[in-house]
mmCIF file of C-alpha atoms in Angstrom:
data_model
loop_
_atom_site.group_PDB
_atom_site.id
_atom_site.type_symbol
_atom_site.label_atom_id
_atom_site.label_comp_id
_atom_site.label_asym_id
_atom_site.label_seq_id
_atom_site.Cartn_x
_atom_site.Cartn_y
_atom_site.Cartn_z
ATOM 1 C CA UNK U 1 -83.953 17.862 1.677
ATOM 2 C CA UNK U 2 -86.408 16.046 -0.534
ATOM 3 C CA UNK U 3 -87.534 12.483 0.029
ATOM 4 C CA UNK U 4 -87.325 10.268 -3.073
ATOM 5 C CA UNK U 5 -87.832 6.623 -2.128
ATOM 6 C CA UNK U 6 -87.421 4.106 0.676
ATOM 7 C CA UNK U 7 -87.577 0.361 1.140
ATOM 8 C CA UNK U 8 -87.003 -2.006 4.069
ATOM 9 C CA UNK U 9 -86.519 -5.699 3.395
ATOM 10 C CA UNK U 10 -84.814 -8.763 4.838
ATOM 11 C CA UNK U 11 -81.041 -8.574 4.414
ATOM 12 C CA UNK U 12 -80.993 -11.404 1.904
ATOM 13 C CA UNK U 13 -79.286 -11.710 -1.476
ATOM 14 C CA UNK U 14 -82.625 -12.358 -3.159
ATOM 15 C CA UNK U 15 -83.685 -8.818 -2.216
ATOM 16 C CA UNK U 16 -80.567 -7.109 -3.587
ATOM 17 C CA UNK U 17 -82.247 -6.483 -6.929
ATOM 18 C CA UNK U 18 -85.162 -4.628 -5.284
ATOM 19 C CA UNK U 19 -82.851 -2.416 -3.222
ATOM 20 C CA UNK U 20 -80.781 -1.501 -6.286
ATOM 21 C CA UNK U 21 -83.861 -0.946 -8.470
ATOM 22 C CA UNK U 22 -85.408 1.352 -5.848
ATOM 23 C CA UNK U 23 -82.300 3.560 -5.843
ATOM 24 C CA UNK U 24 -82.026 3.419 -9.641
ATOM 25 C CA UNK U 25 -85.663 4.487 -10.085
ATOM 26 C CA UNK U 26 -85.157 7.375 -7.672
ATOM 27 C CA UNK U 27 -82.024 8.454 -9.561
ATOM 28 C CA UNK U 28 -83.731 8.091 -12.941
ATOM 29 C CA UNK U 29 -86.605 10.295 -11.779
ATOM 30 C CA UNK U 30 -84.071 13.141 -11.468
ATOM 31 C CA UNK U 31 -82.986 12.832 -15.095
ATOM 32 C CA UNK U 32 -79.463 11.758 -14.178
ATOM 33 C CA UNK U 33 -77.300 10.420 -16.977
ATOM 34 C CA UNK U 34 -77.157 6.617 -17.387
ATOM 35 C CA UNK U 35 -73.602 6.689 -16.068
ATOM 36 C CA UNK U 36 -74.691 8.559 -12.941
ATOM 37 C CA UNK U 37 -77.546 6.121 -12.397
ATOM 38 C CA UNK U 38 -74.994 3.315 -12.675
ATOM 39 C CA UNK U 39 -72.926 4.948 -9.938
ATOM 40 C CA UNK U 40 -75.980 5.133 -7.673
ATOM 41 C CA UNK U 41 -76.689 1.462 -8.384
ATOM 42 C CA UNK U 42 -73.125 0.494 -7.606
ATOM 43 C CA UNK U 43 -72.931 2.382 -4.310
ATOM 44 C CA UNK U 44 -76.290 0.918 -3.272
ATOM 45 C CA UNK U 45 -75.252 -2.612 -4.215
ATOM 46 C CA UNK U 46 -71.942 -2.372 -2.368
ATOM 47 C CA UNK U 47 -73.421 -1.133 0.918
ATOM 48 C CA UNK U 48 -76.431 -3.463 0.862
ATOM 49 C CA UNK U 49 -74.281 -6.475 -0.064
ATOM 50 C CA UNK U 50 -72.041 -5.663 2.864
ATOM 51 C CA UNK U 51 -75.032 -5.768 5.212
ATOM 52 C CA UNK U 52 -76.312 -9.009 3.666
ATOM 53 C CA UNK U 53 -72.924 -10.700 4.043
ATOM 54 C CA UNK U 54 -71.713 -9.412 7.410
ATOM 55 C CA UNK U 55 -74.300 -7.581 9.530
ATOM 56 C CA UNK U 56 -76.160 -10.604 10.856
ATOM 57 C CA UNK U 57 -73.731 -13.509 11.369
ATOM 58 C CA UNK U 58 -75.987 -15.379 13.819
ATOM 59 C CA UNK U 59 -79.486 -14.254 12.981
ATOM 60 C CA UNK U 60 -81.674 -12.722 10.340
ATOM 61 C CA UNK U 61 -82.404 -9.040 10.087
ATOM 62 C CA UNK U 62 -83.437 -6.215 7.833
ATOM 63 C CA UNK U 63 -81.730 -3.581 5.769
ATOM 64 C CA UNK U 64 -83.353 -0.212 5.176
ATOM 65 C CA UNK U 65 -82.618 2.052 2.241
ATOM 66 C CA UNK U 66 -83.708 5.659 1.888
ATOM 67 C CA UNK U 67 -82.925 7.918 -1.074
ATOM 68 C CA UNK U 68 -82.956 11.689 -0.692
ATOM 69 C CA UNK U 69 -82.017 14.783 -2.591
ATOM 70 C CA UNK U 70 -80.097 17.238 -0.433
ATOM 71 C CA UNK U 71 -80.360 21.033 -0.496
ATOM 72 C CA UNK U 72 -77.442 21.351 -2.893
ATOM 73 C CA UNK U 73 -78.938 18.864 -5.383
ATOM 74 C CA UNK U 74 -76.826 15.879 -4.469
ATOM 75 C CA UNK U 75 -78.273 12.378 -4.356
ATOM 76 C CA UNK U 76 -78.110 10.898 -0.850
ATOM 77 C CA UNK U 77 -78.279 7.203 -0.018
ATOM 78 C CA UNK U 78 -79.001 6.365 3.612
ATOM 79 C CA UNK U 79 -78.686 2.751 4.659
ATOM 80 C CA UNK U 80 -79.337 1.275 8.077
ATOM 81 C CA UNK U 81 -79.304 -2.114 9.752
ATOM 82 C CA UNK U 82 -79.549 -3.414 13.301
ATOM 83 C CA UNK U 83 -76.701 -5.899 12.947
ATOM 84 C CA UNK U 84 -73.230 -5.868 14.476
ATOM 85 C CA UNK U 85 -71.553 -2.478 14.716
ATOM 86 C CA UNK U 86 -69.521 -1.760 11.609
ATOM 87 C CA UNK U 87 -68.005 1.557 10.621
ATOM 88 C CA UNK U 88 -67.184 1.413 6.929
ATOM 89 C CA UNK U 89 -65.352 4.726 7.079
ATOM 90 C CA UNK U 90 -62.629 3.199 9.292
ATOM 91 C CA UNK U 91 -61.617 0.516 6.764
ATOM 92 C CA UNK U 92 -58.273 1.246 5.041
ATOM 93 C CA UNK U 93 -57.965 1.593 1.277
ATOM 94 C CA UNK U 94 -56.955 -1.474 -0.762
ATOM 95 C CA UNK U 95 -53.493 -1.678 -2.307
ATOM 96 C CA UNK U 96 -54.000 -0.927 -6.000
ATOM 97 C CA UNK U 97 -50.313 -0.944 -6.877
ATOM 98 C CA UNK U 98 -49.306 -4.599 -6.591
ATOM 99 C CA UNK U 99 -49.120 -6.835 -9.655
ATOM 100 C CA UNK U 100 -51.811 -9.287 -10.732
ATOM 101 C CA UNK U 101 -50.799 -12.268 -8.621
ATOM 102 C CA UNK U 102 -50.543 -10.249 -5.410
ATOM 103 C CA UNK U 103 -53.461 -7.895 -6.044
ATOM 104 C CA UNK U 104 -55.872 -8.043 -3.136
ATOM 105 C CA UNK U 105 -59.415 -8.981 -4.049
ATOM 106 C CA UNK U 106 -61.040 -7.415 -0.989
ATOM 107 C CA UNK U 107 -62.113 -3.841 -0.300
ATOM 108 C CA UNK U 108 -62.643 -2.919 -3.964
ATOM 109 C CA UNK U 109 -66.293 -2.135 -3.269
ATOM 110 C CA UNK U 110 -65.377 0.288 -0.533
ATOM 111 C CA UNK U 111 -62.776 1.901 -2.790
ATOM 112 C CA UNK U 112 -65.429 2.478 -5.478
ATOM 113 C CA UNK U 113 -67.915 3.872 -2.945
ATOM 114 C CA UNK U 114 -65.297 6.419 -1.889
ATOM 115 C CA UNK U 115 -64.621 7.370 -5.513
ATOM 116 C CA UNK U 116 -68.297 8.012 -6.254
ATOM 117 C CA UNK U 117 -69.234 9.924 -3.110
ATOM 118 C CA UNK U 118 -68.426 13.368 -1.725
ATOM 119 C CA UNK U 119 -69.150 12.432 1.841
ATOM 120 C CA UNK U 120 -69.716 9.303 3.948
ATOM 121 C CA UNK U 121 -71.031 9.583 7.481
ATOM 122 C CA UNK U 122 -71.465 6.742 9.937
ATOM 123 C CA UNK U 123 -73.277 6.715 13.223
ATOM 124 C CA UNK U 124 -74.363 4.027 15.643
ATOM 125 C CA UNK U 125 -77.619 4.891 17.320
ATOM 126 C CA UNK U 126 -80.011 2.672 19.315
ATOM 127 C CA UNK U 127 -78.106 -0.462 18.230
ATOM 128 C CA UNK U 128 -78.471 0.560 14.600
ATOM 129 C CA UNK U 129 -75.772 1.251 12.009
ATOM 130 C CA UNK U 130 -76.680 4.295 9.954
ATOM 131 C CA UNK U 131 -74.589 5.105 6.925
ATOM 132 C CA UNK U 132 -75.243 8.283 4.951
ATOM 133 C CA UNK U 133 -73.569 8.510 1.559
ATOM 134 C CA UNK U 134 -73.722 11.714 -0.453
ATOM 135 C CA UNK U 135 -73.044 11.122 -4.128
ATOM 136 C CA UNK U 136 -70.755 13.506 -5.941
ATOM 137 C CA UNK U 137 -71.495 15.552 -9.027
ATOM 138 C CA UNK U 138 -75.167 14.907 -9.480
ATOM 139 C CA UNK U 139 -76.459 16.967 -12.373
ATOM 140 C CA UNK U 140 -80.042 17.266 -11.127
ATOM 141 C CA UNK U 141 -81.839 20.581 -10.690
ATOM 142 C CA UNK Y 1 -76.450 -11.891 -17.131
ATOM 143 C CA UNK Y 2 -76.105 -13.951 -20.284
ATOM 144 C CA UNK Y 3 -72.882 -15.805 -21.023
ATOM 145 C CA UNK Y 4 -72.049 -17.040 -24.517
ATOM 146 C CA UNK Y 5 -68.773 -18.467 -25.782
ATOM 147 C CA UNK Y 6 -67.031 -19.186 -29.066
ATOM 148 C CA UNK Y 7 -63.625 -20.596 -29.915
ATOM 149 C CA UNK Y 8 -61.184 -18.494 -32.005
ATOM 150 C CA UNK Y 9 -58.288 -20.910 -32.652
ATOM 151 C CA UNK Y 10 -56.738 -21.385 -29.190
ATOM 152 C CA UNK Y 11 -58.614 -18.487 -27.579
ATOM 153 C CA UNK Y 12 -61.931 -18.895 -25.789
ATOM 154 C CA UNK Y 13 -63.990 -15.759 -26.482
ATOM 155 C CA UNK Y 14 -66.627 -15.080 -23.832
ATOM 156 C CA UNK Y 15 -69.389 -12.520 -24.284
ATOM 157 C CA UNK Y 16 -71.138 -11.175 -21.179
ATOM 158 C CA UNK Y 17 -74.476 -9.441 -21.546
ATOM 159 C CA UNK Y 18 -76.500 -7.557 -18.946
ATOM 160 C CA UNK Y 19 -75.362 -7.048 -15.371
ATOM 161 C CA UNK Y 20 -72.477 -8.608 -13.463
ATOM 162 C CA UNK Y 21 -73.328 -8.074 -9.798
ATOM 163 C CA UNK Y 22 -73.240 -9.939 -6.491
ATOM 164 C CA UNK Y 23 -76.105 -12.161 -7.652
ATOM 165 C CA UNK Y 24 -74.872 -12.983 -11.156
ATOM 166 C CA UNK Y 25 -71.070 -13.059 -10.713
ATOM 167 C CA UNK Y 26 -71.196 -16.571 -9.160
ATOM 168 C CA UNK Y 27 -72.646 -17.861 -12.457
ATOM 169 C CA UNK Y 28 -69.519 -16.598 -14.202
ATOM 170 C CA UNK Y 29 -67.310 -18.269 -11.559
ATOM 171 C CA UNK Y 30 -69.045 -21.574 -12.138
ATOM 172 C CA UNK Y 31 -68.805 -21.319 -15.925
ATOM 173 C CA UNK Y 32 -65.147 -20.292 -15.656
ATOM 174 C CA UNK Y 33 -64.318 -23.394 -13.609
ATOM 175 C CA UNK Y 34 -65.836 -25.475 -16.417
ATOM 176 C CA UNK Y 35 -63.799 -23.738 -19.137
ATOM 177 C CA UNK Y 36 -60.592 -24.271 -17.145
ATOM 178 C CA UNK Y 37 -61.328 -27.931 -16.565
ATOM 179 C CA UNK Y 38 -61.925 -28.415 -20.283
ATOM 180 C CA UNK Y 39 -58.443 -27.035 -20.981
ATOM 181 C CA UNK Y 40 -58.905 -23.361 -21.911
ATOM 182 C CA UNK Y 41 -55.896 -21.211 -20.988
ATOM 183 C CA UNK Y 42 -56.238 -18.055 -23.049
ATOM 184 C CA UNK Y 43 -59.524 -16.237 -22.662
ATOM 185 C CA UNK Y 44 -60.951 -13.005 -24.003
ATOM 186 C CA UNK Y 45 -64.021 -11.476 -22.410
ATOM 187 C CA UNK Y 46 -66.031 -9.213 -24.685
ATOM 188 C CA UNK Y 47 -67.883 -6.732 -22.458
ATOM 189 C CA UNK Y 48 -69.575 -4.869 -25.314
ATOM 190 C CA UNK Y 49 -73.034 -5.841 -24.042
ATOM 191 C CA UNK Y 50 -72.312 -5.618 -20.326
ATOM 192 C CA UNK Y 51 -74.157 -2.598 -18.905
ATOM 193 C CA UNK Y 52 -73.059 -2.789 -15.283
ATOM 194 C CA UNK Y 53 -70.370 -4.289 -13.087
ATOM 195 C CA UNK Y 54 -69.904 -4.070 -9.308
ATOM 196 C CA UNK Y 55 -67.025 -5.150 -7.087
ATOM 197 C CA UNK Y 56 -68.439 -8.697 -7.083
ATOM 198 C CA UNK Y 57 -67.932 -8.866 -10.855
ATOM 199 C CA UNK Y 58 -64.485 -7.330 -10.579
ATOM 200 C CA UNK Y 59 -63.552 -9.972 -8.018
ATOM 201 C CA UNK Y 60 -64.616 -12.752 -10.365
ATOM 202 C CA UNK Y 61 -62.586 -11.287 -13.231
ATOM 203 C CA UNK Y 62 -59.534 -10.731 -11.035
ATOM 204 C CA UNK Y 63 -59.746 -14.243 -9.650
ATOM 205 C CA UNK Y 64 -60.062 -15.693 -13.167
ATOM 206 C CA UNK Y 65 -57.079 -13.667 -14.392
ATOM 207 C CA UNK Y 66 -54.947 -14.905 -11.503
ATOM 208 C CA UNK Y 67 -55.856 -18.531 -12.099
ATOM 209 C CA UNK Y 68 -55.090 -18.282 -15.810
ATOM 210 C CA UNK Y 69 -51.776 -16.543 -15.213
ATOM 211 C CA UNK Y 70 -50.709 -19.242 -12.752
ATOM 212 C CA UNK Y 71 -51.693 -21.860 -15.359
ATOM 213 C CA UNK Y 72 -49.506 -20.126 -17.963
ATOM 214 C CA UNK Y 73 -52.396 -18.539 -19.826
ATOM 215 C CA UNK Y 74 -53.942 -15.083 -19.930
ATOM 216 C CA UNK Y 75 -57.194 -13.171 -19.639
ATOM 217 C CA UNK Y 76 -58.003 -10.226 -21.886
ATOM 218 C CA UNK Y 77 -60.919 -7.796 -21.738
ATOM 219 C CA UNK Y 78 -62.368 -5.941 -24.709
ATOM 220 C CA UNK Y 79 -65.054 -3.436 -25.742
ATOM 221 C CA UNK Y 80 -65.896 -1.929 -22.358
ATOM 222 C CA UNK Y 81 -68.890 0.422 -22.261
ATOM 223 C CA UNK Y 82 -68.531 3.743 -20.411
ATOM 224 C CA UNK Y 83 -70.032 2.788 -17.036
ATOM 225 C CA UNK Y 84 -68.050 -0.465 -16.931
ATOM 226 C CA UNK Y 85 -64.883 1.240 -18.133
ATOM 227 C CA UNK Y 86 -65.151 3.809 -15.355
ATOM 228 C CA UNK Y 87 -65.392 1.139 -12.659
ATOM 229 C CA UNK Y 88 -62.606 -0.978 -14.178
ATOM 230 C CA UNK Y 89 -60.344 2.071 -14.450
ATOM 231 C CA UNK Y 90 -60.991 3.255 -10.889
ATOM 232 C CA UNK Y 91 -60.207 -0.240 -9.630
ATOM 233 C CA UNK Y 92 -56.733 -0.056 -11.146
ATOM 234 C CA UNK Y 93 -57.294 -2.972 -13.530
ATOM 235 C CA UNK Y 94 -55.612 -1.269 -16.481
ATOM 236 C CA UNK Y 95 -52.233 -1.890 -14.851
ATOM 237 C CA UNK Y 96 -52.780 -5.610 -14.314
ATOM 238 C CA UNK Y 97 -55.009 -6.797 -17.164
ATOM 239 C CA UNK Y 98 -54.808 -6.648 -20.941
ATOM 240 C CA UNK Y 99 -57.659 -4.398 -22.026
ATOM 241 C CA UNK Y 100 -58.449 -3.562 -25.660
ATOM 242 C CA UNK Y 101 -60.923 -1.297 -27.405
ATOM 243 C CA UNK Y 102 -62.275 -4.084 -29.615
ATOM 244 C CA UNK Y 103 -62.431 -7.873 -29.692
ATOM 245 C CA UNK Y 104 -60.437 -7.876 -32.936
ATOM 246 C CA UNK Y 105 -57.629 -5.845 -31.372
ATOM 247 C CA UNK Y 106 -57.499 -8.214 -28.396
ATOM 248 C CA UNK Y 107 -57.386 -11.264 -30.652
ATOM 249 C CA UNK Y 108 -54.458 -9.773 -32.552
ATOM 250 C CA UNK Y 109 -52.532 -9.383 -29.292
ATOM 251 C CA UNK Y 110 -53.299 -12.982 -28.405
ATOM 252 C CA UNK Y 111 -52.133 -14.416 -31.741
#
């Protein structure tokens, strides 16, 4: 496993750009295609936005992002927060079959995360949510 | 994200440039509310210069499409770049929205 980049900042919408740029820079350093970098940006945005919106309903807190390259050459995004326990992997898929008027607006982010990753692992440890997302089909190495 | 608009007969053509994410999508929502209150019912969004969209942007587009449909109008998308097209496709939007390869093609459908 190779370390690429890490950043810890307040879970605030004004820091979203820095989180996403940190992951994008790490992905770009591996010579990924622009489309693959976009996928990394999207997965990072979706998980960080989730923390910003829901992890700290009554207080302020941080979000931590760490980008790694695993032994098989896949890009790994690890995100942690010390907010309320939330296991993203237990959320059901959205209904993508209904027509426009009834189409549900929620859970699209989670759906996209699942499409762009090979593996999502969640653990709760020392009052911290730790989410490890392994991107699929990274063309590095 | 930059938003520019032009009127093509009864159709409001909106061009989005840059990134439509959780920070910038609310600007679209606000602009959209203004277009609706000034009477626009048929809208075409040209995404030819949009490099990135996340679920926040998709939500804004879906919400706009619903509002226009309820008002008897419609929302069309055109000229999606690869990264945006991938996200829009995976979200199942091709079955609920009118999506064209070019702005011209979309305008022809709207006429």
